[in-house]
Amino acid sequence: MKRIIVVGSPGAGKSTFARRLGELTGLPVHHLDLLWHRPDRSNSTQAEFDAALGELLQGEGWIIDGNYSRTLELRMEACDTVFFLDYPLDVCLAGARDRIGKKREDFPYLETELDPEFYQWILDFPKDHLPRLYRLVERYRGSREVVVFHSRGEAEAYLAAWQQGF
């Protein structure tokens, strides 16, 4: 387990899980939100994002968190392990609300409100994005280690077991 991606709905806690896994494994953690969003609230171009992601994927060991579905298959091809946080919608909405007004190391600026468009994207995630994510994960399941969590408790138990040395 040296090249890991963490995917799931916004608000699920991908960045938090990735950060904690990075602490346990010693692997560097990269947040795709930092590649896409700039501190001035503008975004990188697709070319800039793709170039930065390409450099990350060249590394020997890493943890990358984020969905960014346009590049998901590229990351699936490069990884050896997938952690999929498939949590209930209410958990993800609460997670997104909870981070408002909090400084985060995985995001380049302070969110002061829950953007209505982003909120809608989370609401639509189960029907618009989750099926494709599952199809892609299933396609790679035989050649990648795939771990799906359906609750924060399952993820916490995994991390605790890892810390204990399984």
PDB file of N, CA, C and O in Angstrom, residues 83-160:
ATOM      1  N   PHE A  83      -9.517   3.857  -1.023  1.00  0.00           N
ATOM      2  CA  PHE A  83     -10.412   3.972   0.126  1.00  0.00           C
ATOM      3  C   PHE A  83     -11.608   4.781  -0.338  1.00  0.00           C
ATOM      4  O   PHE A  83     -11.453   5.916  -0.801  1.00  0.00           O
ATOM      5  N   PHE A  84     -12.777   4.198  -0.223  1.00  0.00           N
ATOM      6  CA  PHE A  84     -14.019   4.780  -0.718  1.00  0.00           C
ATOM      7  C   PHE A  84     -14.922   5.048   0.476  1.00  0.00           C
ATOM      8  O   PHE A  84     -15.384   4.114   1.129  1.00  0.00           O
ATOM      9  N   LEU A  85     -15.153   6.311   0.761  1.00  0.00           N
ATOM     10  CA  LEU A  85     -16.010   6.708   1.878  1.00  0.00           C
ATOM     11  C   LEU A  85     -17.425   6.912   1.340  1.00  0.00           C
ATOM     12  O   LEU A  85     -17.730   7.962   0.779  1.00  0.00           O
ATOM     13  N   ASP A  86     -18.249   5.884   1.454  1.00  0.00           N
ATOM     14  CA  ASP A  86     -19.629   5.916   0.956  1.00  0.00           C
ATOM     15  C   ASP A  86     -20.562   6.069   2.151  1.00  0.00           C
ATOM     16  O   ASP A  86     -21.132   5.108   2.645  1.00  0.00           O
ATOM     17  N   TYR A  87     -20.679   7.314   2.614  1.00  0.00           N
ATOM     18  CA  TYR A  87     -21.460   7.604   3.807  1.00  0.00           C
ATOM     19  C   TYR A  87     -22.848   8.117   3.434  1.00  0.00           C
ATOM     20  O   TYR A  87     -23.046   8.664   2.342  1.00  0.00           O
ATOM     21  N   PRO A  88     -23.797   8.010   4.364  1.00  0.00           N
ATOM     22  CA  PRO A  88     -25.141   8.534   4.118  1.00  0.00           C
ATOM     23  C   PRO A  88     -25.106  10.043   3.832  1.00  0.00           C
ATOM     24  O   PRO A  88     -24.233  10.774   4.321  1.00  0.00           O
ATOM     25  N   LEU A  89     -26.059  10.478   3.045  1.00  0.00           N
ATOM     26  CA  LEU A  89     -26.147  11.877   2.642  1.00  0.00           C
ATOM     27  C   LEU A  89     -26.159  12.828   3.839  1.00  0.00           C
ATOM     28  O   LEU A  89     -25.461  13.850   3.829  1.00  0.00           O
ATOM     29  N   ASP A  90     -26.895  12.496   4.882  1.00  0.00           N
ATOM     30  CA  ASP A  90     -26.973  13.413   6.034  1.00  0.00           C
ATOM     31  C   ASP A  90     -25.618  13.581   6.715  1.00  0.00           C
ATOM     32  O   ASP A  90     -25.292  14.665   7.206  1.00  0.00           O
ATOM     33  N   VAL A  91     -24.808  12.544   6.723  1.00  0.00           N
ATOM     34  CA  VAL A  91     -23.465  12.628   7.310  1.00  0.00           C
ATOM     35  C   VAL A  91     -22.594  13.565   6.475  1.00  0.00           C
ATOM     36  O   VAL A  91     -21.856  14.404   7.021  1.00  0.00           O
ATOM     37  N   CYS A  92     -22.699  13.461   5.162  1.00  0.00           N
ATOM     38  CA  CYS A  92     -21.891  14.302   4.273  1.00  0.00           C
ATOM     39  C   CYS A  92     -22.326  15.761   4.342  1.00  0.00           C
ATOM     40  O   CYS A  92     -21.482  16.669   4.358  1.00  0.00           O
ATOM     41  N   LEU A  93     -23.629  16.001   4.388  1.00  0.00           N
ATOM     42  CA  LEU A  93     -24.117  17.375   4.513  1.00  0.00           C
ATOM     43  C   LEU A  93     -23.664  17.992   5.838  1.00  0.00           C
ATOM     44  O   LEU A  93     -23.232  19.148   5.875  1.00  0.00           O
ATOM     45  N   ALA A  94     -23.737  17.219   6.901  1.00  0.00           N
ATOM     46  CA  ALA A  94     -23.285  17.707   8.206  1.00  0.00           C
ATOM     47  C   ALA A  94     -21.785  17.989   8.178  1.00  0.00           C
ATOM     48  O   ALA A  94     -21.323  18.992   8.731  1.00  0.00           O
ATOM     49  N   GLY A  95     -21.018  17.127   7.510  1.00  0.00           N
ATOM     50  CA  GLY A  95     -19.578  17.341   7.401  1.00  0.00           C
ATOM     51  C   GLY A  95     -19.248  18.617   6.647  1.00  0.00           C
ATOM     52  O   GLY A  95     -18.350  19.366   7.027  1.00  0.00           O
ATOM     53  N   ALA A  96     -19.987  18.888   5.573  1.00  0.00           N
ATOM     54  CA  ALA A  96     -19.759  20.104   4.795  1.00  0.00           C
ATOM     55  C   ALA A  96     -20.134  21.346   5.609  1.00  0.00           C
ATOM     56  O   ALA A  96     -19.422  22.347   5.580  1.00  0.00           O
ATOM     57  N   ARG A  97     -21.232  21.260   6.341  1.00  0.00           N
ATOM     58  CA  ARG A  97     -21.650  22.396   7.176  1.00  0.00           C
ATOM     59  C   ARG A  97     -20.644  22.645   8.302  1.00  0.00           C
ATOM     60  O   ARG A  97     -20.350  23.787   8.648  1.00  0.00           O
ATOM     61  N   ASP A  98     -20.126  21.566   8.861  1.00  0.00           N
ATOM     62  CA  ASP A  98     -19.244  21.664  10.029  1.00  0.00           C
ATOM     63  C   ASP A  98     -17.930  22.381   9.715  1.00  0.00           C
ATOM     64  O   ASP A  98     -17.331  22.988  10.598  1.00  0.00           O
ATOM     65  N   ARG A  99     -17.489  22.323   8.479  1.00  0.00           N
ATOM     66  CA  ARG A  99     -16.196  22.929   8.163  1.00  0.00           C
ATOM     67  C   ARG A  99     -16.288  24.415   7.825  1.00  0.00           C
ATOM     68  O   ARG A  99     -15.259  25.070   7.664  1.00  0.00           O
ATOM     69  N   ILE A 100     -17.490  24.952   7.723  1.00  0.00           N
ATOM     70  CA  ILE A 100     -17.661  26.377   7.433  1.00  0.00           C
ATOM     71  C   ILE A 100     -17.070  27.194   8.585  1.00  0.00           C
ATOM     72  O   ILE A 100     -17.320  26.944   9.752  1.00  0.00           O
ATOM     73  N   GLY A 101     -16.250  28.161   8.218  1.00  0.00           N
ATOM     74  CA  GLY A 101     -15.633  29.040   9.210  1.00  0.00           C
ATOM     75  C   GLY A 101     -14.392  28.471   9.870  1.00  0.00           C
ATOM     76  O   GLY A 101     -13.829  29.106  10.756  1.00  0.00           O
ATOM     77  N   LYS A 102     -13.947  27.301   9.430  1.00  0.00           N
ATOM     78  CA  LYS A 102     -12.756  26.672  10.022  1.00  0.00           C
ATOM     79  C   LYS A 102     -11.613  26.667   9.016  1.00  0.00           C
ATOM     80  O   LYS A 102     -11.794  26.273   7.868  1.00  0.00           O
ATOM     81  N   LYS A 103     -10.447  27.077   9.474  1.00  0.00           N
ATOM     82  CA  LYS A 103      -9.256  27.026   8.631  1.00  0.00           C
ATOM     83  C   LYS A 103      -8.877  25.562   8.424  1.00  0.00           C
ATOM     84  O   LYS A 103      -8.853  24.783   9.366  1.00  0.00           O
ATOM     85  N   ARG A 104      -8.599  25.235   7.162  1.00  0.00           N
ATOM     86  CA  ARG A 104      -8.273  23.844   6.820  1.00  0.00           C
ATOM     87  C   ARG A 104      -6.970  23.802   6.039  1.00  0.00           C
ATOM     88  O   ARG A 104      -6.731  24.662   5.193  1.00  0.00           O
ATOM     89  N   GLU A 105      -6.157  22.789   6.306  1.00  0.00           N
ATOM     90  CA  GLU A 105      -4.904  22.656   5.555  1.00  0.00           C
ATOM     91  C   GLU A 105      -5.125  22.054   4.180  1.00  0.00           C
ATOM     92  O   GLU A 105      -4.226  22.060   3.349  1.00  0.00           O
ATOM     93  N   ASP A 106      -6.329  21.534   3.920  1.00  0.00           N
ATOM     94  CA  ASP A 106      -6.618  20.891   2.645  1.00  0.00           C
ATOM     95  C   ASP A 106      -7.394  21.791   1.687  1.00  0.00           C
ATOM     96  O   ASP A 106      -7.819  21.359   0.626  1.00  0.00           O
ATOM     97  N   PHE A 107      -7.571  23.064   2.064  1.00  0.00           N
ATOM     98  CA  PHE A 107      -8.325  23.993   1.233  1.00  0.00           C
ATOM     99  C   PHE A 107      -7.659  25.364   1.354  1.00  0.00           C
ATOM    100  O   PHE A 107      -7.295  25.776   2.460  1.00  0.00           O
ATOM    101  N   PRO A 108      -7.512  26.110   0.244  1.00  0.00           N
ATOM    102  CA  PRO A 108      -6.668  27.306   0.283  1.00  0.00           C
ATOM    103  C   PRO A 108      -7.294  28.573   0.839  1.00  0.00           C
ATOM    104  O   PRO A 108      -6.602  29.570   0.982  1.00  0.00           O
ATOM    105  N   TYR A 109      -8.582  28.560   1.130  1.00  0.00           N
ATOM    106  CA  TYR A 109      -9.191  29.752   1.722  1.00  0.00           C
ATOM    107  C   TYR A 109     -10.289  29.346   2.691  1.00  0.00           C
ATOM    108  O   TYR A 109     -10.766  28.209   2.670  1.00  0.00           O
ATOM    109  N   LEU A 110     -10.658  30.285   3.527  1.00  0.00           N
ATOM    110  CA  LEU A 110     -11.668  30.037   4.548  1.00  0.00           C
ATOM    111  C   LEU A 110     -13.063  30.139   3.935  1.00  0.00           C
ATOM    112  O   LEU A 110     -13.420  31.182   3.378  1.00  0.00           O
ATOM    113  N   GLU A 111     -13.814  29.080   4.039  1.00  0.00           N
ATOM    114  CA  GLU A 111     -15.201  29.102   3.570  1.00  0.00           C
ATOM    115  C   GLU A 111     -16.051  29.747   4.670  1.00  0.00           C
ATOM    116  O   GLU A 111     -16.027  29.299   5.811  1.00  0.00           O
ATOM    117  N   THR A 112     -16.782  30.788   4.302  1.00  0.00           N
ATOM    118  CA  THR A 112     -17.585  31.501   5.289  1.00  0.00           C
ATOM    119  C   THR A 112     -19.061  31.144   5.208  1.00  0.00           C
ATOM    120  O   THR A 112     -19.841  31.542   6.069  1.00  0.00           O
ATOM    121  N   GLU A 113     -19.437  30.430   4.163  1.00  0.00           N
ATOM    122  CA  GLU A 113     -20.814  29.961   4.022  1.00  0.00           C
ATOM    123  C   GLU A 113     -20.812  28.724   3.141  1.00  0.00           C
ATOM    124  O   GLU A 113     -19.859  28.467   2.414  1.00  0.00           O
ATOM    125  N   LEU A 114     -21.882  27.954   3.241  1.00  0.00           N
ATOM    126  CA  LEU A 114     -22.025  26.775   2.390  1.00  0.00           C
ATOM    127  C   LEU A 114     -22.619  27.233   1.066  1.00  0.00           C
ATOM    128  O   LEU A 114     -23.779  27.636   0.995  1.00  0.00           O
ATOM    129  N   ASP A 115     -21.792  27.215   0.046  1.00  0.00           N
ATOM    130  CA  ASP A 115     -22.189  27.655  -1.282  1.00  0.00           C
ATOM    131  C   ASP A 115     -23.397  26.841  -1.761  1.00  0.00           C
ATOM    132  O   ASP A 115     -23.364  25.603  -1.723  1.00  0.00           O
ATOM    133  N   PRO A 116     -24.483  27.495  -2.198  1.00  0.00           N
ATOM    134  CA  PRO A 116     -25.685  26.777  -2.614  1.00  0.00           C
ATOM    135  C   PRO A 116     -25.437  25.770  -3.745  1.00  0.00           C
ATOM    136  O   PRO A 116     -26.012  24.683  -3.757  1.00  0.00           O
ATOM    137  N   GLU A 117     -24.563  26.130  -4.676  1.00  0.00           N
ATOM    138  CA  GLU A 117     -24.248  25.214  -5.782  1.00  0.00           C
ATOM    139  C   GLU A 117     -23.518  23.970  -5.265  1.00  0.00           C
ATOM    140  O   GLU A 117     -23.786  22.853  -5.691  1.00  0.00           O
ATOM    141  N   PHE A 118     -22.597  24.169  -4.337  1.00  0.00           N
ATOM    142  CA  PHE A 118     -21.868  23.047  -3.737  1.00  0.00           C
ATOM    143  C   PHE A 118     -22.818  22.174  -2.918  1.00  0.00           C
ATOM    144  O   PHE A 118     -22.756  20.942  -2.979  1.00  0.00           O
ATOM    145  N   TYR A 119     -23.715  22.812  -2.170  1.00  0.00           N
ATOM    146  CA  TYR A 119     -24.722  22.084  -1.395  1.00  0.00           C
ATOM    147  C   TYR A 119     -25.564  21.200  -2.320  1.00  0.00           C
ATOM    148  O   TYR A 119     -25.786  20.024  -2.031  1.00  0.00           O
ATOM    149  N   GLN A 120     -25.972  21.755  -3.452  1.00  0.00           N
ATOM    150  CA  GLN A 120     -26.765  20.979  -4.408  1.00  0.00           C
ATOM    151  C   GLN A 120     -25.953  19.827  -4.983  1.00  0.00           C
ATOM    152  O   GLN A 120     -26.475  18.734  -5.199  1.00  0.00           O
ATOM    153  N   TRP A 121     -24.660  20.060  -5.210  1.00  0.00           N
ATOM    154  CA  TRP A 121     -23.792  19.005  -5.742  1.00  0.00           C
ATOM    155  C   TRP A 121     -23.738  17.828  -4.763  1.00  0.00           C
ATOM    156  O   TRP A 121     -23.779  16.670  -5.176  1.00  0.00           O
ATOM    157  N   ILE A 122     -23.674  18.142  -3.469  1.00  0.00           N
ATOM    158  CA  ILE A 122     -23.674  17.080  -2.458  1.00  0.00           C
ATOM    159  C   ILE A 122     -25.015  16.348  -2.476  1.00  0.00           C
ATOM    160  O   ILE A 122     -25.056  15.113  -2.435  1.00  0.00           O
ATOM    161  N   LEU A 123     -26.111  17.102  -2.564  1.00  0.00           N
ATOM    162  CA  LEU A 123     -27.436  16.477  -2.626  1.00  0.00           C
ATOM    163  C   LEU A 123     -27.570  15.544  -3.829  1.00  0.00           C
ATOM    164  O   LEU A 123     -28.181  14.481  -3.742  1.00  0.00           O
ATOM    165  N   ASP A 124     -26.992  15.947  -4.950  1.00  0.00           N
ATOM    166  CA  ASP A 124     -27.095  15.166  -6.183  1.00  0.00           C
ATOM    167  C   ASP A 124     -26.067  14.039  -6.284  1.00  0.00           C
ATOM    168  O   ASP A 124     -26.163  13.184  -7.160  1.00  0.00           O
ATOM    169  N   PHE A 125     -25.067  14.057  -5.406  1.00  0.00           N
ATOM    170  CA  PHE A 125     -23.972  13.083  -5.488  1.00  0.00           C
ATOM    171  C   PHE A 125     -24.463  11.629  -5.522  1.00  0.00           C
ATOM    172  O   PHE A 125     -24.004  10.849  -6.368  1.00  0.00           O
ATOM    173  N   PRO A 126     -25.404  11.224  -4.651  1.00  0.00           N
ATOM    174  CA  PRO A 126     -25.823   9.816  -4.669  1.00  0.00           C
ATOM    175  C   PRO A 126     -26.396   9.350  -6.010  1.00  0.00           C
ATOM    176  O   PRO A 126     -26.149   8.222  -6.429  1.00  0.00           O
ATOM    177  N   LYS A 127     -27.116  10.201  -6.705  1.00  0.00           N
ATOM    178  CA  LYS A 127     -27.702   9.753  -7.979  1.00  0.00           C
ATOM    179  C   LYS A 127     -26.833  10.099  -9.182  1.00  0.00           C
ATOM    180  O   LYS A 127     -26.798   9.353 -10.149  1.00  0.00           O
ATOM    181  N   ASP A 128     -26.095  11.201  -9.117  1.00  0.00           N
ATOM    182  CA  ASP A 128     -25.328  11.649 -10.275  1.00  0.00           C
ATOM    183  C   ASP A 128     -23.890  11.139 -10.326  1.00  0.00           C
ATOM    184  O   ASP A 128     -23.323  11.031 -11.407  1.00  0.00           O
ATOM    185  N   HIS A 129     -23.279  10.862  -9.194  1.00  0.00           N
ATOM    186  CA  HIS A 129     -21.857  10.514  -9.178  1.00  0.00           C
ATOM    187  C   HIS A 129     -21.562   9.149  -8.554  1.00  0.00           C
ATOM    188  O   HIS A 129     -20.619   8.482  -8.961  1.00  0.00           O
ATOM    189  N   LEU A 130     -22.319   8.769  -7.570  1.00  0.00           N
ATOM    190  CA  LEU A 130     -22.049   7.517  -6.861  1.00  0.00           C
ATOM    191  C   LEU A 130     -22.098   6.286  -7.776  1.00  0.00           C
ATOM    192  O   LEU A 130     -21.203   5.438  -7.694  1.00  0.00           O
ATOM    193  N   PRO A 131     -23.094   6.168  -8.670  1.00  0.00           N
ATOM    194  CA  PRO A 131     -23.114   4.976  -9.539  1.00  0.00           C
ATOM    195  C   PRO A 131     -21.855   4.851 -10.405  1.00  0.00           C
ATOM    196  O   PRO A 131     -21.294   3.757 -10.522  1.00  0.00           O
ATOM    197  N   ARG A 132     -21.385   5.965 -10.980  1.00  0.00           N
ATOM    198  CA  ARG A 132     -20.171   5.915 -11.805  1.00  0.00           C
ATOM    199  C   ARG A 132     -18.956   5.553 -10.955  1.00  0.00           C
ATOM    200  O   ARG A 132     -18.101   4.788 -11.369  1.00  0.00           O
ATOM    201  N   LEU A 133     -18.904   6.101  -9.763  1.00  0.00           N
ATOM    202  CA  LEU A 133     -17.799   5.810  -8.864  1.00  0.00           C
ATOM    203  C   LEU A 133     -17.762   4.317  -8.529  1.00  0.00           C
ATOM    204  O   LEU A 133     -16.710   3.685  -8.571  1.00  0.00           O
ATOM    205  N   TYR A 134     -18.927   3.747  -8.249  1.00  0.00           N
ATOM    206  CA  TYR A 134     -18.978   2.308  -7.963  1.00  0.00           C
ATOM    207  C   TYR A 134     -18.581   1.479  -9.180  1.00  0.00           C
ATOM    208  O   TYR A 134     -17.861   0.484  -9.053  1.00  0.00           O
ATOM    209  N   ARG A 135     -19.035   1.865 -10.364  1.00  0.00           N
ATOM    210  CA  ARG A 135     -18.664   1.121 -11.581  1.00  0.00           C
ATOM    211  C   ARG A 135     -17.152   1.134 -11.770  1.00  0.00           C
ATOM    212  O   ARG A 135     -16.538   0.105 -12.071  1.00  0.00           O
ATOM    213  N   LEU A 136     -16.547   2.283 -11.594  1.00  0.00           N
ATOM    214  CA  LEU A 136     -15.105   2.406 -11.769  1.00  0.00           C
ATOM    215  C   LEU A 136     -14.346   1.604 -10.710  1.00  0.00           C
ATOM    216  O   LEU A 136     -13.401   0.880 -11.022  1.00  0.00           O
ATOM    217  N   VAL A 137     -14.784   1.702  -9.481  1.00  0.00           N
ATOM    218  CA  VAL A 137     -14.143   0.942  -8.403  1.00  0.00           C
ATOM    219  C   VAL A 137     -14.263  -0.556  -8.677  1.00  0.00           C
ATOM    220  O   VAL A 137     -13.291  -1.306  -8.515  1.00  0.00           O
ATOM    221  N   GLU A 138     -15.416  -1.001  -9.104  1.00  0.00           N
ATOM    222  CA  GLU A 138     -15.610  -2.432  -9.377  1.00  0.00           C
ATOM    223  C   GLU A 138     -14.727  -2.903 -10.532  1.00  0.00           C
ATOM    224  O   GLU A 138     -14.222  -4.021 -10.511  1.00  0.00           O
ATOM    225  N   ARG A 139     -14.526  -2.053 -11.533  1.00  0.00           N
ATOM    226  CA  ARG A 139     -13.681  -2.424 -12.662  1.00  0.00           C
ATOM    227  C   ARG A 139     -12.238  -2.669 -12.218  1.00  0.00           C
ATOM    228  O   ARG A 139     -11.539  -3.522 -12.752  1.00  0.00           O
ATOM    229  N   TYR A 140     -11.781  -1.935 -11.216  1.00  0.00           N
ATOM    230  CA  TYR A 140     -10.396  -2.059 -10.750  1.00  0.00           C
ATOM    231  C   TYR A 140     -10.244  -2.941  -9.518  1.00  0.00           C
ATOM    232  O   TYR A 140      -9.132  -3.180  -9.076  1.00  0.00           O
ATOM    233  N   ARG A 141     -11.343  -3.438  -8.985  1.00  0.00           N
ATOM    234  CA  ARG A 141     -11.289  -4.183  -7.719  1.00  0.00           C
ATOM    235  C   ARG A 141     -10.340  -5.373  -7.772  1.00  0.00           C
ATOM    236  O   ARG A 141      -9.619  -5.632  -6.824  1.00  0.00           O
ATOM    237  N   GLY A 142     -10.277  -6.087  -8.845  1.00  0.00           N
ATOM    238  CA  GLY A 142      -9.413  -7.261  -8.930  1.00  0.00           C
ATOM    239  C   GLY A 142      -7.930  -6.943  -8.924  1.00  0.00           C
ATOM    240  O   GLY A 142      -7.111  -7.755  -8.502  1.00  0.00           O
ATOM    241  N   SER A 143      -7.583  -5.753  -9.385  1.00  0.00           N
ATOM    242  CA  SER A 143      -6.165  -5.405  -9.490  1.00  0.00           C
ATOM    243  C   SER A 143      -5.732  -4.332  -8.481  1.00  0.00           C
ATOM    244  O   SER A 143      -4.559  -3.956  -8.459  1.00  0.00           O
ATOM    245  N   ARG A 144      -6.659  -3.862  -7.680  1.00  0.00           N
ATOM    246  CA  ARG A 144      -6.367  -2.869  -6.644  1.00  0.00           C
ATOM    247  C   ARG A 144      -7.003  -3.326  -5.341  1.00  0.00           C
ATOM    248  O   ARG A 144      -8.049  -3.969  -5.355  1.00  0.00           O
ATOM    249  N   GLU A 145      -6.389  -2.976  -4.242  1.00  0.00           N
ATOM    250  CA  GLU A 145      -7.064  -3.200  -2.964  1.00  0.00           C
ATOM    251  C   GLU A 145      -8.128  -2.116  -2.838  1.00  0.00           C
ATOM    252  O   GLU A 145      -7.843  -0.930  -3.014  1.00  0.00           O
ATOM    253  N   VAL A 146      -9.357  -2.517  -2.571  1.00  0.00           N
ATOM    254  CA  VAL A 146     -10.461  -1.576  -2.444  1.00  0.00           C
ATOM    255  C   VAL A 146     -11.098  -1.765  -1.077  1.00  0.00           C
ATOM    256  O   VAL A 146     -11.497  -2.874  -0.714  1.00  0.00           O
ATOM    257  N   VAL A 147     -11.166  -0.675  -0.328  1.00  0.00           N
ATOM    258  CA  VAL A 147     -11.787  -0.698   0.986  1.00  0.00           C
ATOM    259  C   VAL A 147     -12.923   0.326   0.970  1.00  0.00           C
ATOM    260  O   VAL A 147     -12.686   1.512   0.712  1.00  0.00           O
ATOM    261  N   VAL A 148     -14.150  -0.152   1.211  1.00  0.00           N
ATOM    262  CA  VAL A 148     -15.313   0.732   1.224  1.00  0.00           C
ATOM    263  C   VAL A 148     -15.812   0.849   2.662  1.00  0.00           C
ATOM    264  O   VAL A 148     -16.032  -0.166   3.329  1.00  0.00           O
ATOM    265  N   PHE A 149     -15.952   2.082   3.110  1.00  0.00           N
ATOM    266  CA  PHE A 149     -16.512   2.351   4.432  1.00  0.00           C
ATOM    267  C   PHE A 149     -17.903   2.944   4.249  1.00  0.00           C
ATOM    268  O   PHE A 149     -18.109   3.813   3.403  1.00  0.00           O
ATOM    269  N   HIS A 150     -18.846   2.472   5.080  1.00  0.00           N
ATOM    270  CA  HIS A 150     -20.215   2.987   5.020  1.00  0.00           C
ATOM    271  C   HIS A 150     -20.551   3.864   6.220  1.00  0.00           C
ATOM    272  O   HIS A 150     -21.678   4.350   6.322  1.00  0.00           O
ATOM    273  N   SER A 151     -19.577   4.052   7.100  1.00  0.00           N
ATOM    274  CA  SER A 151     -19.786   4.923   8.261  1.00  0.00           C
ATOM    275  C   SER A 151     -18.435   5.429   8.750  1.00  0.00           C
ATOM    276  O   SER A 151     -17.392   4.809   8.497  1.00  0.00           O
ATOM    277  N   ARG A 152     -18.493   6.529   9.471  1.00  0.00           N
ATOM    278  CA  ARG A 152     -17.265   7.049  10.080  1.00  0.00           C
ATOM    279  C   ARG A 152     -16.697   6.045  11.081  1.00  0.00           C
ATOM    280  O   ARG A 152     -15.486   5.922  11.225  1.00  0.00           O
ATOM    281  N   GLY A 153     -17.585   5.314  11.746  1.00  0.00           N
ATOM    282  CA  GLY A 153     -17.148   4.307  12.699  1.00  0.00           C
ATOM    283  C   GLY A 153     -16.298   3.228  12.055  1.00  0.00           C
ATOM    284  O   GLY A 153     -15.300   2.782  12.639  1.00  0.00           O
ATOM    285  N   GLU A 154     -16.689   2.786  10.853  1.00  0.00           N
ATOM    286  CA  GLU A 154     -15.890   1.784  10.141  1.00  0.00           C
ATOM    287  C   GLU A 154     -14.506   2.325   9.801  1.00  0.00           C
ATOM    288  O   GLU A 154     -13.497   1.623   9.951  1.00  0.00           O
ATOM    289  N   ALA A 155     -14.455   3.572   9.350  1.00  0.00           N
ATOM    290  CA  ALA A 155     -13.162   4.187   9.015  1.00  0.00           C
ATOM    291  C   ALA A 155     -12.303   4.341  10.262  1.00  0.00           C
ATOM    292  O   ALA A 155     -11.097   4.055  10.238  1.00  0.00           O
ATOM    293  N   GLU A 156     -12.919   4.777  11.360  1.00  0.00           N
ATOM    294  CA  GLU A 156     -12.186   4.923  12.623  1.00  0.00           C
ATOM    295  C   GLU A 156     -11.640   3.575  13.092  1.00  0.00           C
ATOM    296  O   GLU A 156     -10.502   3.491  13.567  1.00  0.00           O
ATOM    297  N   ALA A 157     -12.445   2.535  12.975  1.00  0.00           N
ATOM    298  CA  ALA A 157     -12.008   1.197  13.390  1.00  0.00           C
ATOM    299  C   ALA A 157     -10.825   0.735  12.547  1.00  0.00           C
ATOM    300  O   ALA A 157      -9.878   0.120  13.064  1.00  0.00           O
ATOM    301  N   TYR A 158     -10.859   1.006  11.250  1.00  0.00           N
ATOM    302  CA  TYR A 158      -9.757   0.636  10.357  1.00  0.00           C
ATOM    303  C   TYR A 158      -8.474   1.339  10.784  1.00  0.00           C
ATOM    304  O   TYR A 158      -7.422   0.715  10.908  1.00  0.00           O
ATOM    305  N   LEU A 159      -8.573   2.655  10.998  1.00  0.00           N
ATOM    306  CA  LEU A 159      -7.393   3.411  11.408  1.00  0.00           C
ATOM    307  C   LEU A 159      -6.860   2.953  12.759  1.00  0.00           C
ATOM    308  O   LEU A 159      -5.652   2.856  12.951  1.00  0.00           O
ATOM    309  N   ALA A 160      -7.758   2.642  13.673  1.00  0.00           N
ATOM    310  CA  ALA A 160      -7.336   2.155  14.989  1.00  0.00           C
ATOM    311  C   ALA A 160      -6.642   0.806  14.855  1.00  0.00           C
ATOM    312  O   ALA A 160      -5.609   0.563  15.502  1.00  0.00           O
TER     313      ALA A 160
END
